[in-house]
CSV table of C-alpha atoms in Angstrom, one decimal:
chain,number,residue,atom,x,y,z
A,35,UNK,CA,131.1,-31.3,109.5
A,36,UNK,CA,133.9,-29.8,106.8
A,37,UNK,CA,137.3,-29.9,107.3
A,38,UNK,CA,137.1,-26.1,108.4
A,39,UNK,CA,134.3,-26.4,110.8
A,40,UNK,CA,136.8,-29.2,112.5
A,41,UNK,CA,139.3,-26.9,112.4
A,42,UNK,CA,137.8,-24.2,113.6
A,43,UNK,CA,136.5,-26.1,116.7
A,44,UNK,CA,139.2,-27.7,117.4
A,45,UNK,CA,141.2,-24.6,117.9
A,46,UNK,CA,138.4,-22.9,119.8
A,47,UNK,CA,138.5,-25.4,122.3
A,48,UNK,CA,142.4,-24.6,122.8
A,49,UNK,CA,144.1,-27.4,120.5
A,50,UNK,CA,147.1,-25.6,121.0
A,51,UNK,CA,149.0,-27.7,118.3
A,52,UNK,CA,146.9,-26.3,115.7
A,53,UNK,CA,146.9,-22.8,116.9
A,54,UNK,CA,150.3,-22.5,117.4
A,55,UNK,CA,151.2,-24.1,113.5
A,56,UNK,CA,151.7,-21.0,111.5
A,57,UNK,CA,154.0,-19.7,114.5
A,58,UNK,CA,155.5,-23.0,114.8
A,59,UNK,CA,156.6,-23.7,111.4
A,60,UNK,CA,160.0,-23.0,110.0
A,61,UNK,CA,159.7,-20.3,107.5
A,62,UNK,CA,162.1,-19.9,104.8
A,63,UNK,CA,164.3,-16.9,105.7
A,64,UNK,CA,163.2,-14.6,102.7
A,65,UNK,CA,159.9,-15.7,103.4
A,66,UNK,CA,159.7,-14.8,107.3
A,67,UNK,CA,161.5,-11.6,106.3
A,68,UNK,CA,158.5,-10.3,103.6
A,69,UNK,CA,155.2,-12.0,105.3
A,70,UNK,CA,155.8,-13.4,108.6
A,71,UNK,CA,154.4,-10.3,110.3
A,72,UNK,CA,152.0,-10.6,108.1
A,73,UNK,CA,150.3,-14.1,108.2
A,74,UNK,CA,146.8,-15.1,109.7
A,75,UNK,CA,147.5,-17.5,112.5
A,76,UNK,CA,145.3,-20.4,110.2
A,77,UNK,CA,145.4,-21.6,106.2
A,78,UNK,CA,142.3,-21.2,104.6
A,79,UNK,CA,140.5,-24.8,103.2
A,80,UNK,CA,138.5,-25.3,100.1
A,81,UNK,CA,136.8,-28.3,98.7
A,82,UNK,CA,139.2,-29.5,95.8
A,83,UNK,CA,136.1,-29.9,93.1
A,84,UNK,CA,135.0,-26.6,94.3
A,85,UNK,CA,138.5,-24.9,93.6
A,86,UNK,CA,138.7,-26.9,90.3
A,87,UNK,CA,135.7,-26.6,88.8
A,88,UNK,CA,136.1,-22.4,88.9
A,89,UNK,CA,139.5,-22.7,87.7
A,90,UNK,CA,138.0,-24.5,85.0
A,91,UNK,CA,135.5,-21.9,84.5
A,92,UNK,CA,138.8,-19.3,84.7
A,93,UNK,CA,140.6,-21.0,81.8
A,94,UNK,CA,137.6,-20.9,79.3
A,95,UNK,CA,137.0,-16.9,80.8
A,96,UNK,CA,140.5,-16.4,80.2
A,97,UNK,CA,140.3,-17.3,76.4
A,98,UNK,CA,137.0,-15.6,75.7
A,99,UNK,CA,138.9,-12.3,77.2
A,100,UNK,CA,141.5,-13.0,74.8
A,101,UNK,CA,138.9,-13.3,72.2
A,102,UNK,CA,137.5,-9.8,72.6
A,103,UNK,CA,139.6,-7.5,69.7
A,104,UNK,CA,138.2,-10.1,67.4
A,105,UNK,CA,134.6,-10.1,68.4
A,106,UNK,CA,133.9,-6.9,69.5
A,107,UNK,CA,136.8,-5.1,67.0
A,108,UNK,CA,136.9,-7.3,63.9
A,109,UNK,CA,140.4,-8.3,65.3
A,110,UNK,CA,141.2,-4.3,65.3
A,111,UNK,CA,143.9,-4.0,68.2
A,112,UNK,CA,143.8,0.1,67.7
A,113,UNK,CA,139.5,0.0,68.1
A,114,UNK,CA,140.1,-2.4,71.0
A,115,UNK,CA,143.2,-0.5,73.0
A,116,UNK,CA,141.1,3.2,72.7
A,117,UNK,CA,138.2,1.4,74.0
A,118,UNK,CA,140.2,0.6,77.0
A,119,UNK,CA,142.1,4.2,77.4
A,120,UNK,CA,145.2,2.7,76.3
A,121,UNK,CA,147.3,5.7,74.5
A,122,UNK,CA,149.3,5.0,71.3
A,123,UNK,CA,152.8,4.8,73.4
A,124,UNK,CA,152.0,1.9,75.2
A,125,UNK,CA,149.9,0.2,73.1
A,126,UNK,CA,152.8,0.0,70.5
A,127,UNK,CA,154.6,-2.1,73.6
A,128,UNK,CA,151.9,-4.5,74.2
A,129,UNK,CA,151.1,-5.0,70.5
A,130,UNK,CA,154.9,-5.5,69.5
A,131,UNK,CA,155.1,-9.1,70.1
A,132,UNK,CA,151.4,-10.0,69.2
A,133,UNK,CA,147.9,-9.8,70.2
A,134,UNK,CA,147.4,-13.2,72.0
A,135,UNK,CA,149.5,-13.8,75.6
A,136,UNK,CA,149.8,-17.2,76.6
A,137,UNK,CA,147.6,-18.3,79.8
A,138,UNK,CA,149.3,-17.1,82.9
A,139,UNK,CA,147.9,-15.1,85.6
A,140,UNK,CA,145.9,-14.6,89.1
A,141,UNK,CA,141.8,-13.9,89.5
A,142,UNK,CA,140.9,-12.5,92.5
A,143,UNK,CA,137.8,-13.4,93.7
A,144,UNK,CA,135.5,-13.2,96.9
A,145,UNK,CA,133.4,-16.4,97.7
A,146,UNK,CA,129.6,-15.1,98.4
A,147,UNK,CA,128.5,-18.1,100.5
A,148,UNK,CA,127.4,-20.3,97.5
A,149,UNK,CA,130.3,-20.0,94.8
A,150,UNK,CA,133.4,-17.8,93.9
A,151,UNK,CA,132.5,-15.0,91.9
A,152,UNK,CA,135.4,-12.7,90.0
A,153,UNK,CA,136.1,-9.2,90.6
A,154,UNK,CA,139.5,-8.6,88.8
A,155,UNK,CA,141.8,-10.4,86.8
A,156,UNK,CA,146.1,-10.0,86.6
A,157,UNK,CA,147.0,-11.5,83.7
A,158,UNK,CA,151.1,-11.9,83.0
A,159,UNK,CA,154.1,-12.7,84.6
A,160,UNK,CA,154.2,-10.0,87.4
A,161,UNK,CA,152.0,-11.8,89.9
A,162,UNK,CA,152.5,-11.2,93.7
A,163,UNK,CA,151.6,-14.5,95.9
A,164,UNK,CA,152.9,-17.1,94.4
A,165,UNK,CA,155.2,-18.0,97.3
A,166,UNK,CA,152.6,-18.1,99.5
A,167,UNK,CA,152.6,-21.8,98.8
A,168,UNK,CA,155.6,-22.4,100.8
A,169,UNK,CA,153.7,-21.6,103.9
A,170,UNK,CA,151.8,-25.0,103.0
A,171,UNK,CA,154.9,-26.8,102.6
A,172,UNK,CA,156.3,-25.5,105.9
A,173,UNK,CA,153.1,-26.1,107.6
A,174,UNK,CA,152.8,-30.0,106.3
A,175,UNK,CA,156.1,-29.8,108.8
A,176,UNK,CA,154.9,-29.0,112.0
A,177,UNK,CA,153.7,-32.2,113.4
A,178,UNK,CA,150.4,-31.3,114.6
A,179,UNK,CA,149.3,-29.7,111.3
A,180,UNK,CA,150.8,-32.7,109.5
A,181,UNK,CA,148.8,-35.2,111.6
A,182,UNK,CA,145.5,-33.0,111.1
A,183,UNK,CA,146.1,-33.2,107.2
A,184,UNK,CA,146.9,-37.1,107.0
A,185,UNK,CA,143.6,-37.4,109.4
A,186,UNK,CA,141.5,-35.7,106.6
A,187,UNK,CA,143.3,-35.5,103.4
A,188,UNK,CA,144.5,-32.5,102.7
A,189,UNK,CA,146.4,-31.2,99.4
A,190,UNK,CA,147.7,-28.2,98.0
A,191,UNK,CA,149.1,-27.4,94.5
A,192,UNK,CA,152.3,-25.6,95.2
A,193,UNK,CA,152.5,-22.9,92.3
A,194,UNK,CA,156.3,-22.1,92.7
A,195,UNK,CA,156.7,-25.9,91.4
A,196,UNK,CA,154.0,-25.4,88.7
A,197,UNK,CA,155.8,-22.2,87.6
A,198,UNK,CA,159.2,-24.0,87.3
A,199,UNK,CA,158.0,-26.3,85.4
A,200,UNK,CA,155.7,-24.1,82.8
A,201,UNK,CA,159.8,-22.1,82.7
A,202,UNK,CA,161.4,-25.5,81.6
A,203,UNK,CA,158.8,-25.7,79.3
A,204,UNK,CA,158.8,-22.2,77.4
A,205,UNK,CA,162.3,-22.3,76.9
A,206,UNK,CA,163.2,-26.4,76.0
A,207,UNK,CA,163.7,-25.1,72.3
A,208,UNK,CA,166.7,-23.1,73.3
A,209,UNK,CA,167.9,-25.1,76.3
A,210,UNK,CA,167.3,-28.6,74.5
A,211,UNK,CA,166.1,-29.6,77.9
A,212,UNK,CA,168.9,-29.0,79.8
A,213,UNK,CA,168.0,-26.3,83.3
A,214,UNK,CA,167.3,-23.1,82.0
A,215,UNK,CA,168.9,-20.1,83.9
A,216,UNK,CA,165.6,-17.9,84.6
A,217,UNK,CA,166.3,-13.7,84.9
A,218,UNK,CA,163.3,-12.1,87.2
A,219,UNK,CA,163.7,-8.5,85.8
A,220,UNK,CA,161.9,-5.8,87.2
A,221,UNK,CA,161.7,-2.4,85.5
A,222,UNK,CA,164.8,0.5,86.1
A,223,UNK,CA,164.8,1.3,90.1
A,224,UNK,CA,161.7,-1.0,90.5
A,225,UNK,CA,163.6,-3.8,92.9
A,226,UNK,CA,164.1,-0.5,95.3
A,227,UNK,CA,160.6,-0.8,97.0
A,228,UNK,CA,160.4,-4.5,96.2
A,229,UNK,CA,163.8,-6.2,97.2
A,230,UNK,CA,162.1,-8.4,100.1
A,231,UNK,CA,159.3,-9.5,97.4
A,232,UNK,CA,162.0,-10.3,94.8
A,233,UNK,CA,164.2,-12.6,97.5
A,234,UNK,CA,161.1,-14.5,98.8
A,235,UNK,CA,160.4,-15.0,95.2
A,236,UNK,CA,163.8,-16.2,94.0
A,237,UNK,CA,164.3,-18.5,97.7
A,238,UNK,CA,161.3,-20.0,96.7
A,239,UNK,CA,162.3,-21.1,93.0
A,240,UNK,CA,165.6,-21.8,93.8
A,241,UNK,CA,164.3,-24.5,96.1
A,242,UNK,CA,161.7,-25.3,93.0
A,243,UNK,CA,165.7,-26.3,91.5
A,244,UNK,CA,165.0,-22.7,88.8
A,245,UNK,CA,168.5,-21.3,89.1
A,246,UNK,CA,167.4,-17.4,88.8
A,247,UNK,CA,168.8,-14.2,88.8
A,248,UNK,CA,167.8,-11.1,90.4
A,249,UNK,CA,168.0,-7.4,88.6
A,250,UNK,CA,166.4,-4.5,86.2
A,251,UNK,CA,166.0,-4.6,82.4
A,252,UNK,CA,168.7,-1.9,82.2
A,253,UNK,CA,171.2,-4.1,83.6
A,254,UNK,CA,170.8,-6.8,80.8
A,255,UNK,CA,173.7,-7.0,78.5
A,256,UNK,CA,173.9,-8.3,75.0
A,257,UNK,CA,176.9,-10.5,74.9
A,258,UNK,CA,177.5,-13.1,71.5
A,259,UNK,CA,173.9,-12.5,71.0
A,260,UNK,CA,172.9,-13.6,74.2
A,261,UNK,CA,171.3,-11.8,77.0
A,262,UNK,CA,173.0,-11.8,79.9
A,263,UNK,CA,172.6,-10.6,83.5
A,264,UNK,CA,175.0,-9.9,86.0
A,265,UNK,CA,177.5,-11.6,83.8
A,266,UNK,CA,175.7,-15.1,83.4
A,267,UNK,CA,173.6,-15.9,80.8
A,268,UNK,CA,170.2,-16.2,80.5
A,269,UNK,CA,167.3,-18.3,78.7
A,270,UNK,CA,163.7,-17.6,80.1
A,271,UNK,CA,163.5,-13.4,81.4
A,272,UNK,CA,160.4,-13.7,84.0
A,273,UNK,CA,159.1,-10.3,82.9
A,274,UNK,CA,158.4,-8.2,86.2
A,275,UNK,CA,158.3,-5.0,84.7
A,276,UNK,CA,154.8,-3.6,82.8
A,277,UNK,CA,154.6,-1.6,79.7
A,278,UNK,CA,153.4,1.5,81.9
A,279,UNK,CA,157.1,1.4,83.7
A,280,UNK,CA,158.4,1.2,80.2
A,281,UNK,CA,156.9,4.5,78.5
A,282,UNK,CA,157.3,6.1,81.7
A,283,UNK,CA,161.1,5.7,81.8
A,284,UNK,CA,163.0,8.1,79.1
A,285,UNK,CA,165.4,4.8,78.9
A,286,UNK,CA,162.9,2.4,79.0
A,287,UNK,CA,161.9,1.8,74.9
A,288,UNK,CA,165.9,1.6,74.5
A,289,UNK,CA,166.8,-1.1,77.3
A,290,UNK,CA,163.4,-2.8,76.0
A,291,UNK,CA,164.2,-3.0,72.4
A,292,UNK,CA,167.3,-5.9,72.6
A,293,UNK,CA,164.8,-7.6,74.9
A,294,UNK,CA,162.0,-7.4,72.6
A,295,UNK,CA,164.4,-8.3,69.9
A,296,UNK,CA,165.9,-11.3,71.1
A,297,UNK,CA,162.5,-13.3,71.7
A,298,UNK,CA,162.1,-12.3,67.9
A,299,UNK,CA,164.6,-14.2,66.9
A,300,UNK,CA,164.8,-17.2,69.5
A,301,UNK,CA,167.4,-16.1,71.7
A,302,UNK,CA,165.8,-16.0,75.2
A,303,UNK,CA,162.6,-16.3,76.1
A,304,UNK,CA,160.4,-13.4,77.5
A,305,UNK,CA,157.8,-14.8,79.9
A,306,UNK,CA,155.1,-13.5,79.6
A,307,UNK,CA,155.8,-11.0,76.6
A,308,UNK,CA,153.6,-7.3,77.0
A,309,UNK,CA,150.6,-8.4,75.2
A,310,UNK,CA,149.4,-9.8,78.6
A,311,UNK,CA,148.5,-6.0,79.5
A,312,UNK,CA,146.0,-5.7,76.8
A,313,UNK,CA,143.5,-8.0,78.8
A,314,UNK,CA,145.0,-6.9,82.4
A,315,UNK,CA,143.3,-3.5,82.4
A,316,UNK,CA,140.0,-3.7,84.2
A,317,UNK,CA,138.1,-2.4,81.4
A,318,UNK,CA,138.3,-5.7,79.6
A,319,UNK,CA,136.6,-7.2,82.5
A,320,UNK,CA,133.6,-4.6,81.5
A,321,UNK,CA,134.0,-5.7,78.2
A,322,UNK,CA,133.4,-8.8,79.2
A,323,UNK,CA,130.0,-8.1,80.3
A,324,UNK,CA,129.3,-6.0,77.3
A,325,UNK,CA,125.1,-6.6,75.9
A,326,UNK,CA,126.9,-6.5,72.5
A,327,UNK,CA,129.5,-9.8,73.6
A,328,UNK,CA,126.9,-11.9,74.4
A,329,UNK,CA,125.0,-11.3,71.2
A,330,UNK,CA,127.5,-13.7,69.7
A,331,UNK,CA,128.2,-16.4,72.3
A,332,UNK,CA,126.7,-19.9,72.7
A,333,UNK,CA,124.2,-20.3,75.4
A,334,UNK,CA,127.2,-22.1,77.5
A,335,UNK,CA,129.9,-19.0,77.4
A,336,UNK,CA,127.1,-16.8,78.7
A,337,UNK,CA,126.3,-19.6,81.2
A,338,UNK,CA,129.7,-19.1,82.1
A,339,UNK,CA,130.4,-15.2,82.2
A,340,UNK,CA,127.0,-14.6,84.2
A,341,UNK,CA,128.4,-17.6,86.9
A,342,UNK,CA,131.9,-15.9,87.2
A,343,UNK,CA,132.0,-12.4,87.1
A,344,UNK,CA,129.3,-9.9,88.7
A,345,UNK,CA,127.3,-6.6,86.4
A,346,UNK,CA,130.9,-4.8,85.3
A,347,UNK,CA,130.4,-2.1,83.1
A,348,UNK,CA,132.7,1.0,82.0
A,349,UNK,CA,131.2,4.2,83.7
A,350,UNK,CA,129.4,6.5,80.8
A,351,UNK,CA,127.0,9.5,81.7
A,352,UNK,CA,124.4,7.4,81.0
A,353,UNK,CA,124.9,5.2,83.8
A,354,UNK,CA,125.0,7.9,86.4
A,355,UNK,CA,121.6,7.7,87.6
A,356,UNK,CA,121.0,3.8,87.1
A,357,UNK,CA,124.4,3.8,89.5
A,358,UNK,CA,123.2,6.2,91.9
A,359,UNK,CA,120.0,4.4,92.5
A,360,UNK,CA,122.0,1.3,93.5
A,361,UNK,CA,124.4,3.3,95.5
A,362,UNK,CA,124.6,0.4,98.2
A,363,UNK,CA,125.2,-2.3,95.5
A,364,UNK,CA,128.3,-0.9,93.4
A,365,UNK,CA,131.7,-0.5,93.4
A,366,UNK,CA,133.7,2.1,91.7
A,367,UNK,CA,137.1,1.4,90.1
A,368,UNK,CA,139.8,3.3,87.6
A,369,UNK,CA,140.6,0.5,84.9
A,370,UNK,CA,144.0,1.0,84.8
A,371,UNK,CA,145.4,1.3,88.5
A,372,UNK,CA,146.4,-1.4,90.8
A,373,UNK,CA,146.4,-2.5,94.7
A,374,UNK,CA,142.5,-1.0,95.3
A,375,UNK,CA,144.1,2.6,94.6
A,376,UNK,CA,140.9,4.9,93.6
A,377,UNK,CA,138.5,2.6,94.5
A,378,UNK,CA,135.2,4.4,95.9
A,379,UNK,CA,132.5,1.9,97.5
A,380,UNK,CA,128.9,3.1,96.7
A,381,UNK,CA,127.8,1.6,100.3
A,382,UNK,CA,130.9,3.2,102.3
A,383,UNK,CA,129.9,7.0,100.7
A,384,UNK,CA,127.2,8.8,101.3
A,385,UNK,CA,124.7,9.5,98.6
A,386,UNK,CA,126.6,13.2,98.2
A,387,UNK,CA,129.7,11.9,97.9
A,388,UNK,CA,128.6,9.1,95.2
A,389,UNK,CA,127.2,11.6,93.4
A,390,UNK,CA,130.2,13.6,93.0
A,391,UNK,CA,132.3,10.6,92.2
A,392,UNK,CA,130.0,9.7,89.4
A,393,UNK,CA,129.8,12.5,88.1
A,394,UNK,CA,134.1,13.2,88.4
A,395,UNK,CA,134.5,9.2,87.1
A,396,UNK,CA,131.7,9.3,83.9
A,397,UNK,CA,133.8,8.6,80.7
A,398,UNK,CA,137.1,9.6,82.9
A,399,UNK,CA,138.3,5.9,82.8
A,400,UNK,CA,136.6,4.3,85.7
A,401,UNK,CA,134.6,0.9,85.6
A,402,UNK,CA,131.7,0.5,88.0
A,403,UNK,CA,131.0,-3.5,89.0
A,404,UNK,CA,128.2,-5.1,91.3
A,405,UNK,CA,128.9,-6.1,94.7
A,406,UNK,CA,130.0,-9.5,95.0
A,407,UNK,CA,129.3,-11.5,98.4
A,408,UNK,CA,132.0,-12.1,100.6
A,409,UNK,CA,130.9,-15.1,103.9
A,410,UNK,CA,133.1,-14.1,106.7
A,411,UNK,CA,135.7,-16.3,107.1
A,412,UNK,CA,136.1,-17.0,111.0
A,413,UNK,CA,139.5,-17.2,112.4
A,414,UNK,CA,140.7,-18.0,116.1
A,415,UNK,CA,143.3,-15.9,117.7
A,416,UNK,CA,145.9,-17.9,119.5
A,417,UNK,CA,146.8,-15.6,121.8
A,418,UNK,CA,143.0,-14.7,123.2
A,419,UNK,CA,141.2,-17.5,121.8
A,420,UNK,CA,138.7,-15.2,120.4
A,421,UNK,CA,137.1,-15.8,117.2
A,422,UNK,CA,136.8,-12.6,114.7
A,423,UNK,CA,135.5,-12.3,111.1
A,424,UNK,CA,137.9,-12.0,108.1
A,425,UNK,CA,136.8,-10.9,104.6
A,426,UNK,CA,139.0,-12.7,102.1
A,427,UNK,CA,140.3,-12.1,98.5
A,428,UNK,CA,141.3,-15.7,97.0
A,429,UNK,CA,143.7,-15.5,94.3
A,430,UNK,CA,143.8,-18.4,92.1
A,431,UNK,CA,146.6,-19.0,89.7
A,432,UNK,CA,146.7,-20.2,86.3
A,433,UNK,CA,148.7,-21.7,83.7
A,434,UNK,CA,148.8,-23.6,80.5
A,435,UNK,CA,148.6,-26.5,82.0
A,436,UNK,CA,145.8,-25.6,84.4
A,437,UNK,CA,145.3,-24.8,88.3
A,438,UNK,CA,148.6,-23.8,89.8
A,439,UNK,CA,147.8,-23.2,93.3
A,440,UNK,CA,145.7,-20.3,95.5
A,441,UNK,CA,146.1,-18.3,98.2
A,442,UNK,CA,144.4,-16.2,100.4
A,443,UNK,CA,144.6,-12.0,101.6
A,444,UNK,CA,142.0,-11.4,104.5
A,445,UNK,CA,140.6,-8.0,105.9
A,446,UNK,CA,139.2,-8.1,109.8
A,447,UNK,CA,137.1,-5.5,107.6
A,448,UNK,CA,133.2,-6.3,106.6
A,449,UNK,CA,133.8,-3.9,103.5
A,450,UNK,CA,135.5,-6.8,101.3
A,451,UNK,CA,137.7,-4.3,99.7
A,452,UNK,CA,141.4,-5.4,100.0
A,453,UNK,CA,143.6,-2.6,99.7
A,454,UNK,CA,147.6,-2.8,99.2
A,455,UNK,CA,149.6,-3.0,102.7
A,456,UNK,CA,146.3,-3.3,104.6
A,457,UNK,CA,145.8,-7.4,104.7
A,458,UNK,CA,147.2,-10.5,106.3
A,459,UNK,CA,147.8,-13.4,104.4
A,460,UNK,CA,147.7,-17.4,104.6
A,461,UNK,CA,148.0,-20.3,102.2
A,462,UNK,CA,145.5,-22.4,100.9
A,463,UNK,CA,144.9,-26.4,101.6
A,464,UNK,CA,142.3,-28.6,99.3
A,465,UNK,CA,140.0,-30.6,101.2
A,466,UNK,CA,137.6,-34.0,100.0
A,467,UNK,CA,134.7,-32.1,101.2
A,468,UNK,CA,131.9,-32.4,98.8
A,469,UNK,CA,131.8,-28.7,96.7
A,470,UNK,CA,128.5,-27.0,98.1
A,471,UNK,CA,125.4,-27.2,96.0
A,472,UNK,CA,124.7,-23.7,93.8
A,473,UNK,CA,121.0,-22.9,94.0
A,474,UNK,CA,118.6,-20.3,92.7
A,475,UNK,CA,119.7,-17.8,90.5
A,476,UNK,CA,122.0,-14.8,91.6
A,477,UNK,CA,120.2,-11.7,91.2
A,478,UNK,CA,123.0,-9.8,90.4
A,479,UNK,CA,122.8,-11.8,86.7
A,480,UNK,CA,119.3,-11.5,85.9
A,481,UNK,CA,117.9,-9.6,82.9
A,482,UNK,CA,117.0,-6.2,84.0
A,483,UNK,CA,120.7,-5.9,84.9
A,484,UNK,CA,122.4,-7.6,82.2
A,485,UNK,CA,120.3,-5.1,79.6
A,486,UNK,CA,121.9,-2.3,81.2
């Protein structure tokens, strides 16, 4: 039996310690202010090799995605950002600084019963869930919880600590080691819709020992040719803003520029710089599965991209009919949005409505990617004691140095597709169970699809 078929009995047969350990936990006060309404009553588990071995597999996807201007565009960044839809104003941001970002971000995937299989990637500093890893911490404090870890070995990586110390890294040049004073900027009148995200986030490094400050990139002041922020100055800016909030704001190129600047020359450090949007657009994932990519990869990095990520393809008129004779198999997405905004499932429309979706989305800027699995995730309700079927979105996060940490948002929804301010949320614990056994081949990845 796995640690979550323990669990799960255990709390259907009433184990009121366990059911009660989300509620029971003391959650920090940011924290219980931004997601305590909004937590499943359980964590999710995972077998630690499982969750490894894909982050693994992330990392190596991560720097194949970074390879793409050079392989598809002879290194071309212009070929590569009209591919993608990206106009000249905001490619000029994310080229500024360079064409290669360093290795930080979050891929959301769906687990289809077998293995985890990738449906988008968020690549940059402006992740949301990274404090979900305090809910593990907390939860390792609630004595029942606590006793059911120790009795089967539970871990966690906490990414807020991770983070912290990637920050201390990045910026021991200009600190020379000593604690570097972090600024989490958002862009001009972005903190107004995101105040309680911002102060969950800053609680949480705080008690990581990051002493950060809170604010927009127009409120950064040049001072002795340092940056500084609500008067104190600062060494690492945890960029929270994205080149789209920057070419949409008249004053955004001009309260960018000292920014952009001063990481020129060594005086602060911007993490991560605006190169990071160049691979976050979903288009890159399509690009990723791109006939003419694999013509030049090794026999292992195909091996790879066809375990990871499902058929993703940008949406030209000569897809259209190929996509409306799999109607129940695809998903529609535009490349650039965010938070499942114009997202069109092929099996929630009807074959009318797919049609005139296709035919709107065809070389409009839309990508169109296979269904991946999603196994219901059962949890138990601790007020009923009724079990009901979640769909969940894991998030994994990355860093230089590796895994840092996952977490989990869940749908009581069959339909898999998690849309912003419609999920519930919980943290993830890593179990000894053995990772499960991958057989037969998906047929999502064989060759009448990939030729497509």
């Amino acid at each position: 039996m796995t640690v979550t078929e323990t669990y799960l009995r255990r709390t259907a047969e009433g184990d009121r310690g366990l059911l009660d350990a989300v509620r029971d936990a003391e959650l920090p006060e940011a924290f219980a202010e931004a997601f305590g309404k909004v937590l499943l009553p359980r964590p999710f588990f995972v077998p630690e090799a499982e969750i490894r071995a894909v982050a693994d597999d992330l990392s190596t996807f991560f720097g194949l995605l970074f390879d793409i201007p050079q392989r598809l565009y002879d290194g071309d960044l212009g070929r590569y950002c009209e591919a993608l839809g990206i106009d000249a104003a905001r490619a000029a941001v994310m080229r500024r600084l360079g064409d290669r970002p360093a290795l930080y971000g979050r891929a959301d995937l769906s687990h289809d019963g077998e293995s985890f299989k990738l449906f988008e990637l968020n690549v940059g500093s402006s992740l949301g869930g990274t404090d979900r890893a305090e809910l593990a911490r907390v939860l390792l404090g609630v004595p029942a919880f606590r006793a059911f870890a120790d009795e089967h070995g539970l871990g966690h990586v906490h990414t807020g600590e991770r983070l912290a110390a990637t920050l201390r890294e990045v910026s021991r040049d200009l600190t020379g080691g000593a604690e570097p004073v972090v600024a989490y900027v958002e862009a001009n009148g972005g903190l107004a819709g995101s105040t309680h995200l911002a102060r969950s986030f800053a609680e949480m490094m705080h008690r990581c020992g990051i002493d950060l400050v809170v604010g927009e990139v127009g409120q950064l002041e040049e001072r002795n040719g340092r940056l500084h922020l609500h008067g104190r100055r600062v060494d690492v800016i945890l960029r929270y803003f994205t080149p789209n909030e920057i070419v949409d704001d008249p004053a955004g190129p001009r309260d960018l520029e000292p920014v952009l600047r001063a990481h020129e020359e060594g005086r602060v450090v911007l993490w991560t710089t605006p190169q990071s949007a160049l691979f976050g657009n979903k288009g890159a994932l399509a690009l990723m599965s791109d006939p003419r990519l694999r013509e030049g990869l090794t026999d292992a990095e195909t091996q790879l991209i066809d375990r990871v990520l499902p058929w993703t393809r940008l949406l030209t008129p000569e897809l259209v009919d190929h996509c409306r004779a799999h109607r129940d198999e695809l998903i529609l997405k535009p490349r650039a949005d965010y938070g499942g905004a114009g997202i069109v499932a092929g099996w929630d429309s009807t074959d009318q409505e797919w049609k005139d979706m296709l035919g709107e989305a065809a070389g409009a800027g839309f990508i169109v990617q296979r269904r991946a699995g999603c196994r219901p995730e059962t949890v138990i309700d601790p007020v009923s004691g009724e079990a009901a079927e979640w769909s969940a979105t894991w998030g994994v996060f990355l860093l230089p140095s590796g895994y840092a940490g996952s977490y989990v948002r869940a749908l009581e929804d069959a339909s898999g597709v998690v849309r912003a301010g419609t999920f519930k949320t919980t943290t993830v614990f890593h179990t000894p169970d053995p990772a499960p056994v991958v057989t037969g081949t998906d047929p999502g990845k064989d060759a009448a699809w990939q030729a497509i």
